[in-house]
Amino acid sequence: MKENPQMLPTSRSRTQPRAARPWPLSGMDNSDSRRKPHVYGKLLMAVILTAFCILILKQSPNFSGSNVFSRHEPGVTHVLVTGGAGYIGSHAALRLLTDSYRVTIVDNLSRGNLGAIRVLQQLFPEPGRLQFIYADLGDAGAVNRIFAENAFDAVIHFAAVAYVGESTLEPLRYYHNITANTLVILEAMAAHGVKTLIYSSTCATYGEPEKMPITEATPQLPINPYGKAKKMAEDIILDFSKRSDMAVMILRYFNVIGSDPEGRLGEAPRPELREHGRISGACFDAALGIIPGLKVKGTDYATSDGTCIRDYIDVTDLVDAHVKALDKARPNKVGIYNVGTGKGRSVKEFVEACKKATGVNIKVDYLERRPGDYAEVYSDPSKINSELNWTAHYTNLQESLSIAWRWQKLHPNGYRSPSTRAV
């Protein structure tokens, strides 16, 4: 707020009448002439001080003149990573930052971890490398403002609820969170001229195919709301791409395991979601004594040992596939790829590998099937091998679990210390 100018009293006693003032030709009286050099001196001092402050600020590493995230720069690719506080998204952000991309993470932290964001910020503190925006993709106004205020070159869309069992209990939540929110992202991309999309999809869109392995040409017949919502989102993306010059890559990946080999990030689902979480998380919780044992749901499937067959892909390989897809994305082109190892492993095999990785003889209870699950799913990765030059390298199940276990042992409470609340 500006200060009010000093006001003279409206009345005061005078001992004699005020003399009439002369009117100099200059239009200014003698008192004004005497004041002018003083005023000029103050203005000059203000200018000097302002220039000095600007000089100091420019020497500061945090000064950029304007927000670097709001402008395109030659040689710098600015990627929006939705869901970047989550398990897969945070690992993808780590890889992108390591490869010198500029990264903006948008996450509402309903499933993600602020602790993962803090790790990334500590690893990459330099100005213009990473920013985190807390926002819900279901808020179209907020999403539009984010696109308006940032110069994105590409979007990698991870953000989604992603538990098959939970989707059967809360189908509307899944259709809203996955399908509707993807539409919001597409509308914002169209409105602001962002032309490259890497979409995180799932093998759940295939349902329960009659033939194995699954290829990209396998019919998509999802059997649970999670898979159906993802297929709807894919269909929207494909329909929109037909009338635009977008570069689109859709990655349908299989069961994700593992963590950063250097131990910087890991998987830390919220405690209330353990019932729906990945089998690896349940194995580690049992090994840590957080839960009394492991519950295997379904032993009567038409497989070699009666348990489900899955294709387990290490998160490091999965992230590598996203980076290669981003590099190969081209205008007016759509690429659809399965991301898996090409080898199926049964749940019983997985449990035995987890026991060896942790060194704990985990108690196992065998229960009835989980609604919406399917017997056997594994990929044929030959298309992504040939077109994107991508191959899974972390294919030893026990080794991937051992890497993840090291992080879990050091972080039994996830990204929070024992004495603090979850973040």
mmCIF file with all atom_site columns, C-alpha atoms in Angstrom, residues 218-372:
data_model
loop_
_atom_site.group_PDB
_atom_site.id
_atom_site.type_symbol
_atom_site.label_atom_id
_atom_site.label_alt_id
_atom_site.label_comp_id
_atom_site.label_asym_id
_atom_site.label_entity_id
_atom_site.label_seq_id
_atom_site.pdbx_PDB_ins_code
_atom_site.Cartn_x
_atom_site.Cartn_y
_atom_site.Cartn_z
_atom_site.occupancy
_atom_site.B_iso_or_equiv
_atom_site.pdbx_formal_charge
_atom_site.auth_seq_id
_atom_site.auth_comp_id
_atom_site.auth_asym_id
_atom_site.auth_atom_id
_atom_site.pdbx_PDB_model_num
ATOM 1   C CA . THR A 1 218 ? -4.810  -59.729 -29.519 1.00 0.00 ? 218 THR A CA 1
ATOM 2   C CA . PRO A 1 219 ? -8.459  -58.641 -29.161 1.00 0.00 ? 219 PRO A CA 1
ATOM 3   C CA . GLN A 1 220 ? -9.090  -56.297 -26.250 1.00 0.00 ? 220 GLN A CA 1
ATOM 4   C CA . LEU A 1 221 ? -11.876 -57.820 -24.168 1.00 0.00 ? 221 LEU A CA 1
ATOM 5   C CA . PRO A 1 222 ? -11.337 -56.528 -20.609 1.00 0.00 ? 222 PRO A CA 1
ATOM 6   C CA . ILE A 1 223 ? -13.196 -58.291 -17.805 1.00 0.00 ? 223 ILE A CA 1
ATOM 7   C CA . ASN A 1 224 ? -12.868 -55.788 -14.955 1.00 0.00 ? 224 ASN A CA 1
ATOM 8   C CA . PRO A 1 225 ? -13.544 -52.042 -14.590 1.00 0.00 ? 225 PRO A CA 1
ATOM 9   C CA . TYR A 1 226 ? -9.832  -51.235 -14.407 1.00 0.00 ? 226 TYR A CA 1
ATOM 10  C CA . GLY A 1 227 ? -9.148  -52.797 -17.802 1.00 0.00 ? 227 GLY A CA 1
ATOM 11  C CA . LYS A 1 228 ? -12.368 -51.397 -19.280 1.00 0.00 ? 228 LYS A CA 1
ATOM 12  C CA . ALA A 1 229 ? -11.577 -47.861 -18.110 1.00 0.00 ? 229 ALA A CA 1
ATOM 13  C CA . LYS A 1 230 ? -8.080  -48.062 -19.608 1.00 0.00 ? 230 LYS A CA 1
ATOM 14  C CA . LYS A 1 231 ? -9.429  -49.357 -22.925 1.00 0.00 ? 231 LYS A CA 1
ATOM 15  C CA . MET A 1 232 ? -11.960 -46.513 -23.047 1.00 0.00 ? 232 MET A CA 1
ATOM 16  C CA . ALA A 1 233 ? -9.141  -44.037 -22.482 1.00 0.00 ? 233 ALA A CA 1
ATOM 17  C CA . GLU A 1 234 ? -7.137  -45.683 -25.273 1.00 0.00 ? 234 GLU A CA 1
ATOM 18  C CA . ASP A 1 235 ? -10.126 -45.427 -27.625 1.00 0.00 ? 235 ASP A CA 1
ATOM 19  C CA . ILE A 1 236 ? -10.531 -41.713 -26.866 1.00 0.00 ? 236 ILE A CA 1
ATOM 20  C CA . ILE A 1 237 ? -6.834  -41.105 -27.541 1.00 0.00 ? 237 ILE A CA 1
ATOM 21  C CA . LEU A 1 238 ? -6.933  -43.036 -30.815 1.00 0.00 ? 238 LEU A CA 1
ATOM 22  C CA . ASP A 1 239 ? -10.096 -41.287 -32.025 1.00 0.00 ? 239 ASP A CA 1
ATOM 23  C CA . PHE A 1 240 ? -8.628  -37.881 -31.252 1.00 0.00 ? 240 PHE A CA 1
ATOM 24  C CA . SER A 1 241 ? -5.295  -38.696 -32.893 1.00 0.00 ? 241 SER A CA 1
ATOM 25  C CA . LYS A 1 242 ? -7.061  -39.410 -36.213 1.00 0.00 ? 242 LYS A CA 1
ATOM 26  C CA . ARG A 1 243 ? -8.028  -35.753 -36.510 1.00 0.00 ? 243 ARG A CA 1
ATOM 27  C CA . SER A 1 244 ? -4.794  -34.233 -35.243 1.00 0.00 ? 244 SER A CA 1
ATOM 28  C CA . ASP A 1 245 ? -1.055  -34.350 -35.872 1.00 0.00 ? 245 ASP A CA 1
ATOM 29  C CA . MET A 1 246 ? -0.287  -35.730 -32.428 1.00 0.00 ? 246 MET A CA 1
ATOM 30  C CA . ALA A 1 247 ? 2.544   -38.128 -31.718 1.00 0.00 ? 247 ALA A CA 1
ATOM 31  C CA . VAL A 1 248 ? 1.029   -40.929 -29.615 1.00 0.00 ? 248 VAL A CA 1
ATOM 32  C CA . MET A 1 249 ? 2.602   -43.911 -27.900 1.00 0.00 ? 249 MET A CA 1
ATOM 33  C CA . ILE A 1 250 ? 0.473   -46.357 -25.889 1.00 0.00 ? 250 ILE A CA 1
ATOM 34  C CA . LEU A 1 251 ? 2.347   -48.775 -23.642 1.00 0.00 ? 251 LEU A CA 1
ATOM 35  C CA . ARG A 1 252 ? 0.418   -51.778 -22.344 1.00 0.00 ? 252 ARG A CA 1
ATOM 36  C CA . TYR A 1 253 ? 2.525   -53.207 -19.606 1.00 0.00 ? 253 TYR A CA 1
ATOM 37  C CA . PHE A 1 254 ? 2.276   -56.195 -17.404 1.00 0.00 ? 254 PHE A CA 1
ATOM 38  C CA . ASN A 1 255 ? 2.934   -56.773 -13.677 1.00 0.00 ? 255 ASN A CA 1
ATOM 39  C CA . VAL A 1 256 ? 5.492   -54.289 -12.368 1.00 0.00 ? 256 VAL A CA 1
ATOM 40  C CA . ILE A 1 257 ? 8.057   -55.207 -9.703  1.00 0.00 ? 257 ILE A CA 1
ATOM 41  C CA . GLY A 1 258 ? 11.428  -53.989 -8.452  1.00 0.00 ? 258 GLY A CA 1
ATOM 42  C CA . SER A 1 259 ? 12.807  -50.563 -7.599  1.00 0.00 ? 259 SER A CA 1
ATOM 43  C CA . ASP A 1 260 ? 15.686  -48.219 -8.385  1.00 0.00 ? 260 ASP A CA 1
ATOM 44  C CA . PRO A 1 261 ? 18.922  -50.292 -8.358  1.00 0.00 ? 261 PRO A CA 1
ATOM 45  C CA . GLU A 1 262 ? 20.737  -47.463 -6.538  1.00 0.00 ? 262 GLU A CA 1
ATOM 46  C CA . GLY A 1 263 ? 18.199  -47.506 -3.713  1.00 0.00 ? 263 GLY A CA 1
ATOM 47  C CA . ARG A 1 264 ? 16.929  -43.956 -4.158  1.00 0.00 ? 264 ARG A CA 1
ATOM 48  C CA . LEU A 1 265 ? 13.268  -44.805 -4.726  1.00 0.00 ? 265 LEU A CA 1
ATOM 49  C CA . GLY A 1 266 ? 10.957  -47.700 -3.976  1.00 0.00 ? 266 GLY A CA 1
ATOM 50  C CA . GLU A 1 267 ? 7.332   -48.753 -3.764  1.00 0.00 ? 267 GLU A CA 1
ATOM 51  C CA . ALA A 1 268 ? 5.413   -47.409 -0.773  1.00 0.00 ? 268 ALA A CA 1
ATOM 52  C CA . PRO A 1 269 ? 1.644   -47.911 -1.085  1.00 0.00 ? 269 PRO A CA 1
ATOM 53  C CA . ARG A 1 270 ? -0.581  -46.457 1.581   1.00 0.00 ? 270 ARG A CA 1
ATOM 54  C CA . PRO A 1 271 ? -1.328  -48.908 4.416   1.00 0.00 ? 271 PRO A CA 1
ATOM 55  C CA . GLU A 1 272 ? -5.064  -48.856 3.747   1.00 0.00 ? 272 GLU A CA 1
ATOM 56  C CA . LEU A 1 273 ? -4.425  -50.122 0.198   1.00 0.00 ? 273 LEU A CA 1
ATOM 57  C CA . ARG A 1 274 ? -2.351  -53.173 1.144   1.00 0.00 ? 274 ARG A CA 1
ATOM 58  C CA . GLU A 1 275 ? -5.309  -55.473 0.591   1.00 0.00 ? 275 GLU A CA 1
ATOM 59  C CA . HIS A 1 276 ? -5.439  -54.445 -3.082  1.00 0.00 ? 276 HIS A CA 1
ATOM 60  C CA . GLY A 1 277 ? -1.715  -53.933 -3.670  1.00 0.00 ? 277 GLY A CA 1
ATOM 61  C CA . ARG A 1 278 ? 0.868   -55.790 -5.712  1.00 0.00 ? 278 ARG A CA 1
ATOM 62  C CA . ILE A 1 279 ? 1.947   -59.266 -4.664  1.00 0.00 ? 279 ILE A CA 1
ATOM 63  C CA . SER A 1 280 ? 5.521   -58.020 -4.166  1.00 0.00 ? 280 SER A CA 1
ATOM 64  C CA . GLY A 1 281 ? 4.332   -55.497 -1.579  1.00 0.00 ? 281 GLY A CA 1
ATOM 65  C CA . ALA A 1 282 ? 2.397   -58.191 0.250   1.00 0.00 ? 282 ALA A CA 1
ATOM 66  C CA . CYS A 1 283 ? 5.455   -60.485 0.253   1.00 0.00 ? 283 CYS A CA 1
ATOM 67  C CA . PHE A 1 284 ? 7.636   -57.748 1.733   1.00 0.00 ? 284 PHE A CA 1
ATOM 68  C CA . ASP A 1 285 ? 5.032   -56.834 4.346   1.00 0.00 ? 285 ASP A CA 1
ATOM 69  C CA . ALA A 1 286 ? 4.915   -60.484 5.410   1.00 0.00 ? 286 ALA A CA 1
ATOM 70  C CA . ALA A 1 287 ? 8.724   -60.684 5.525   1.00 0.00 ? 287 ALA A CA 1
ATOM 71  C CA . LEU A 1 288 ? 8.846   -57.521 7.652   1.00 0.00 ? 288 LEU A CA 1
ATOM 72  C CA . GLY A 1 289 ? 6.178   -58.853 10.029  1.00 0.00 ? 289 GLY A CA 1
ATOM 73  C CA . ILE A 1 290 ? 3.753   -56.053 9.157   1.00 0.00 ? 290 ILE A CA 1
ATOM 74  C CA . ILE A 1 291 ? 1.192   -58.687 8.230   1.00 0.00 ? 291 ILE A CA 1
ATOM 75  C CA . PRO A 1 292 ? 1.129   -62.262 9.582   1.00 0.00 ? 292 PRO A CA 1
ATOM 76  C CA . GLY A 1 293 ? 1.507   -63.925 6.211   1.00 0.00 ? 293 GLY A CA 1
ATOM 77  C CA . LEU A 1 294 ? 0.813   -63.866 2.501   1.00 0.00 ? 294 LEU A CA 1
ATOM 78  C CA . LYS A 1 295 ? -2.643  -64.520 1.079   1.00 0.00 ? 295 LYS A CA 1
ATOM 79  C CA . VAL A 1 296 ? -2.646  -66.173 -2.348  1.00 0.00 ? 296 VAL A CA 1
ATOM 80  C CA . LYS A 1 297 ? -6.073  -65.837 -3.938  1.00 0.00 ? 297 LYS A CA 1
ATOM 81  C CA . GLY A 1 298 ? -6.920  -68.649 -6.294  1.00 0.00 ? 298 GLY A CA 1
ATOM 82  C CA . THR A 1 299 ? -5.403  -72.135 -6.590  1.00 0.00 ? 299 THR A CA 1
ATOM 83  C CA . ASP A 1 300 ? -7.850  -73.681 -9.057  1.00 0.00 ? 300 ASP A CA 1
ATOM 84  C CA . TYR A 1 301 ? -6.848  -71.941 -12.261 1.00 0.00 ? 301 TYR A CA 1
ATOM 85  C CA . ALA A 1 302 ? -6.098  -74.009 -15.350 1.00 0.00 ? 302 ALA A CA 1
ATOM 86  C CA . THR A 1 303 ? -2.334  -73.568 -14.977 1.00 0.00 ? 303 THR A CA 1
ATOM 87  C CA . SER A 1 304 ? 0.560   -75.873 -14.128 1.00 0.00 ? 304 SER A CA 1
ATOM 88  C CA . ASP A 1 305 ? 0.304   -75.338 -10.359 1.00 0.00 ? 305 ASP A CA 1
ATOM 89  C CA . GLY A 1 306 ? -3.241  -73.905 -10.104 1.00 0.00 ? 306 GLY A CA 1
ATOM 90  C CA . THR A 1 307 ? -2.111  -70.313 -9.429  1.00 0.00 ? 307 THR A CA 1
ATOM 91  C CA . CYS A 1 308 ? -2.207  -67.364 -11.829 1.00 0.00 ? 308 CYS A CA 1
ATOM 92  C CA . ILE A 1 309 ? 0.502   -66.914 -14.438 1.00 0.00 ? 309 ILE A CA 1
ATOM 93  C CA . ARG A 1 310 ? 1.841   -63.372 -14.846 1.00 0.00 ? 310 ARG A CA 1
ATOM 94  C CA . ASP A 1 311 ? 4.572   -61.565 -16.762 1.00 0.00 ? 311 ASP A CA 1
ATOM 95  C CA . TYR A 1 312 ? 6.630   -59.600 -14.224 1.00 0.00 ? 312 TYR A CA 1
ATOM 96  C CA . ILE A 1 313 ? 8.400   -56.543 -15.625 1.00 0.00 ? 313 ILE A CA 1
ATOM 97  C CA . ASP A 1 314 ? 11.014  -54.652 -13.599 1.00 0.00 ? 314 ASP A CA 1
ATOM 98  C CA . VAL A 1 315 ? 10.223  -50.960 -13.110 1.00 0.00 ? 315 VAL A CA 1
ATOM 99  C CA . THR A 1 316 ? 13.672  -49.959 -14.415 1.00 0.00 ? 316 THR A CA 1
ATOM 100 C CA . ASP A 1 317 ? 12.995  -51.749 -17.710 1.00 0.00 ? 317 ASP A CA 1
ATOM 101 C CA . LEU A 1 318 ? 9.495   -50.276 -17.846 1.00 0.00 ? 318 LEU A CA 1
ATOM 102 C CA . VAL A 1 319 ? 10.803  -46.733 -17.423 1.00 0.00 ? 319 VAL A CA 1
ATOM 103 C CA . ASP A 1 320 ? 13.374  -47.379 -20.137 1.00 0.00 ? 320 ASP A CA 1
ATOM 104 C CA . ALA A 1 321 ? 10.528  -48.321 -22.486 1.00 0.00 ? 321 ALA A CA 1
ATOM 105 C CA . HIS A 1 322 ? 8.802   -44.990 -21.775 1.00 0.00 ? 322 HIS A CA 1
ATOM 106 C CA . VAL A 1 323 ? 11.959  -43.011 -22.492 1.00 0.00 ? 323 VAL A CA 1
ATOM 107 C CA . LYS A 1 324 ? 12.531  -44.884 -25.743 1.00 0.00 ? 324 LYS A CA 1
ATOM 108 C CA . ALA A 1 325 ? 8.888   -44.314 -26.716 1.00 0.00 ? 325 ALA A CA 1
ATOM 109 C CA . LEU A 1 326 ? 9.279   -40.591 -26.022 1.00 0.00 ? 326 LEU A CA 1
ATOM 110 C CA . ASP A 1 327 ? 12.404  -40.480 -28.162 1.00 0.00 ? 327 ASP A CA 1
ATOM 111 C CA . LYS A 1 328 ? 10.738  -42.320 -31.048 1.00 0.00 ? 328 LYS A CA 1
ATOM 112 C CA . ALA A 1 329 ? 7.392   -40.478 -30.970 1.00 0.00 ? 329 ALA A CA 1
ATOM 113 C CA . ARG A 1 330 ? 6.651   -38.686 -34.263 1.00 0.00 ? 330 ARG A CA 1
ATOM 114 C CA . PRO A 1 331 ? 3.809   -36.402 -35.446 1.00 0.00 ? 331 PRO A CA 1
ATOM 115 C CA . ASN A 1 332 ? 0.844   -38.150 -37.099 1.00 0.00 ? 332 ASN A CA 1
ATOM 116 C CA . LYS A 1 333 ? 2.091   -41.509 -35.824 1.00 0.00 ? 333 LYS A CA 1
ATOM 117 C CA . VAL A 1 334 ? 0.593   -43.870 -33.258 1.00 0.00 ? 334 VAL A CA 1
ATOM 118 C CA . GLY A 1 335 ? 2.609   -46.638 -31.645 1.00 0.00 ? 335 GLY A CA 1
ATOM 119 C CA . ILE A 1 336 ? 1.055   -49.354 -29.488 1.00 0.00 ? 336 ILE A CA 1
ATOM 120 C CA . TYR A 1 337 ? 3.372   -51.704 -27.617 1.00 0.00 ? 337 TYR A CA 1
ATOM 121 C CA . ASN A 1 338 ? 3.274   -54.481 -25.072 1.00 0.00 ? 338 ASN A CA 1
ATOM 122 C CA . VAL A 1 339 ? 5.943   -54.056 -22.402 1.00 0.00 ? 339 VAL A CA 1
ATOM 123 C CA . GLY A 1 340 ? 6.859   -57.350 -20.780 1.00 0.00 ? 340 GLY A CA 1
ATOM 124 C CA . THR A 1 341 ? 9.548   -59.997 -20.592 1.00 0.00 ? 341 THR A CA 1
ATOM 125 C CA . GLY A 1 342 ? 7.719   -62.541 -22.714 1.00 0.00 ? 342 GLY A CA 1
ATOM 126 C CA . LYS A 1 343 ? 7.903   -65.110 -19.932 1.00 0.00 ? 343 LYS A CA 1
ATOM 127 C CA . GLY A 1 344 ? 5.092   -66.066 -17.561 1.00 0.00 ? 344 GLY A CA 1
ATOM 128 C CA . ARG A 1 345 ? 5.687   -66.990 -13.911 1.00 0.00 ? 345 ARG A CA 1
ATOM 129 C CA . SER A 1 346 ? 3.144   -68.520 -11.549 1.00 0.00 ? 346 SER A CA 1
ATOM 130 C CA . VAL A 1 347 ? 2.241   -66.924 -8.241  1.00 0.00 ? 347 VAL A CA 1
ATOM 131 C CA . LYS A 1 348 ? 3.765   -69.889 -6.436  1.00 0.00 ? 348 LYS A CA 1
ATOM 132 C CA . GLU A 1 349 ? 7.024   -69.353 -8.320  1.00 0.00 ? 349 GLU A CA 1
ATOM 133 C CA . PHE A 1 350 ? 6.910   -65.706 -7.343  1.00 0.00 ? 350 PHE A CA 1
ATOM 134 C CA . VAL A 1 351 ? 6.398   -66.528 -3.661  1.00 0.00 ? 351 VAL A CA 1
ATOM 135 C CA . GLU A 1 352 ? 9.373   -68.903 -3.656  1.00 0.00 ? 352 GLU A CA 1
ATOM 136 C CA . ALA A 1 353 ? 11.556  -66.242 -5.290  1.00 0.00 ? 353 ALA A CA 1
ATOM 137 C CA . CYS A 1 354 ? 10.408  -63.726 -2.666  1.00 0.00 ? 354 CYS A CA 1
ATOM 138 C CA . LYS A 1 355 ? 11.291  -66.119 0.144   1.00 0.00 ? 355 LYS A CA 1
ATOM 139 C CA . LYS A 1 356 ? 14.809  -66.472 -1.258  1.00 0.00 ? 356 LYS A CA 1
ATOM 140 C CA . ALA A 1 357 ? 15.192  -62.715 -1.849  1.00 0.00 ? 357 ALA A CA 1
ATOM 141 C CA . THR A 1 358 ? 14.161  -61.835 1.699   1.00 0.00 ? 358 THR A CA 1
ATOM 142 C CA . GLY A 1 359 ? 15.608  -64.841 3.486   1.00 0.00 ? 359 GLY A CA 1
ATOM 143 C CA . VAL A 1 360 ? 12.304  -65.218 5.337   1.00 0.00 ? 360 VAL A CA 1
ATOM 144 C CA . ASN A 1 361 ? 10.123  -68.329 5.297   1.00 0.00 ? 361 ASN A CA 1
ATOM 145 C CA . ILE A 1 362 ? 6.928   -66.417 4.658   1.00 0.00 ? 362 ILE A CA 1
ATOM 146 C CA . LYS A 1 363 ? 3.695   -68.008 5.814   1.00 0.00 ? 363 LYS A CA 1
ATOM 147 C CA . VAL A 1 364 ? 1.276   -68.515 2.900   1.00 0.00 ? 364 VAL A CA 1
ATOM 148 C CA . ASP A 1 365 ? -2.504  -68.889 3.097   1.00 0.00 ? 365 ASP A CA 1
ATOM 149 C CA . TYR A 1 366 ? -4.343  -70.029 -0.013  1.00 0.00 ? 366 TYR A CA 1
ATOM 150 C CA . LEU A 1 367 ? -7.787  -68.479 -0.490  1.00 0.00 ? 367 LEU A CA 1
ATOM 151 C CA . GLU A 1 368 ? -10.576 -68.287 -3.050  1.00 0.00 ? 368 GLU A CA 1
ATOM 152 C CA . ARG A 1 369 ? -10.142 -66.388 -6.299  1.00 0.00 ? 369 ARG A CA 1
ATOM 153 C CA . ARG A 1 370 ? -10.192 -62.591 -6.351  1.00 0.00 ? 370 ARG A CA 1
ATOM 154 C CA . PRO A 1 371 ? -13.071 -61.147 -8.433  1.00 0.00 ? 371 PRO A CA 1
ATOM 155 C CA . GLY A 1 372 ? -12.021 -60.021 -11.890 1.00 0.00 ? 372 GLY A CA 1
#
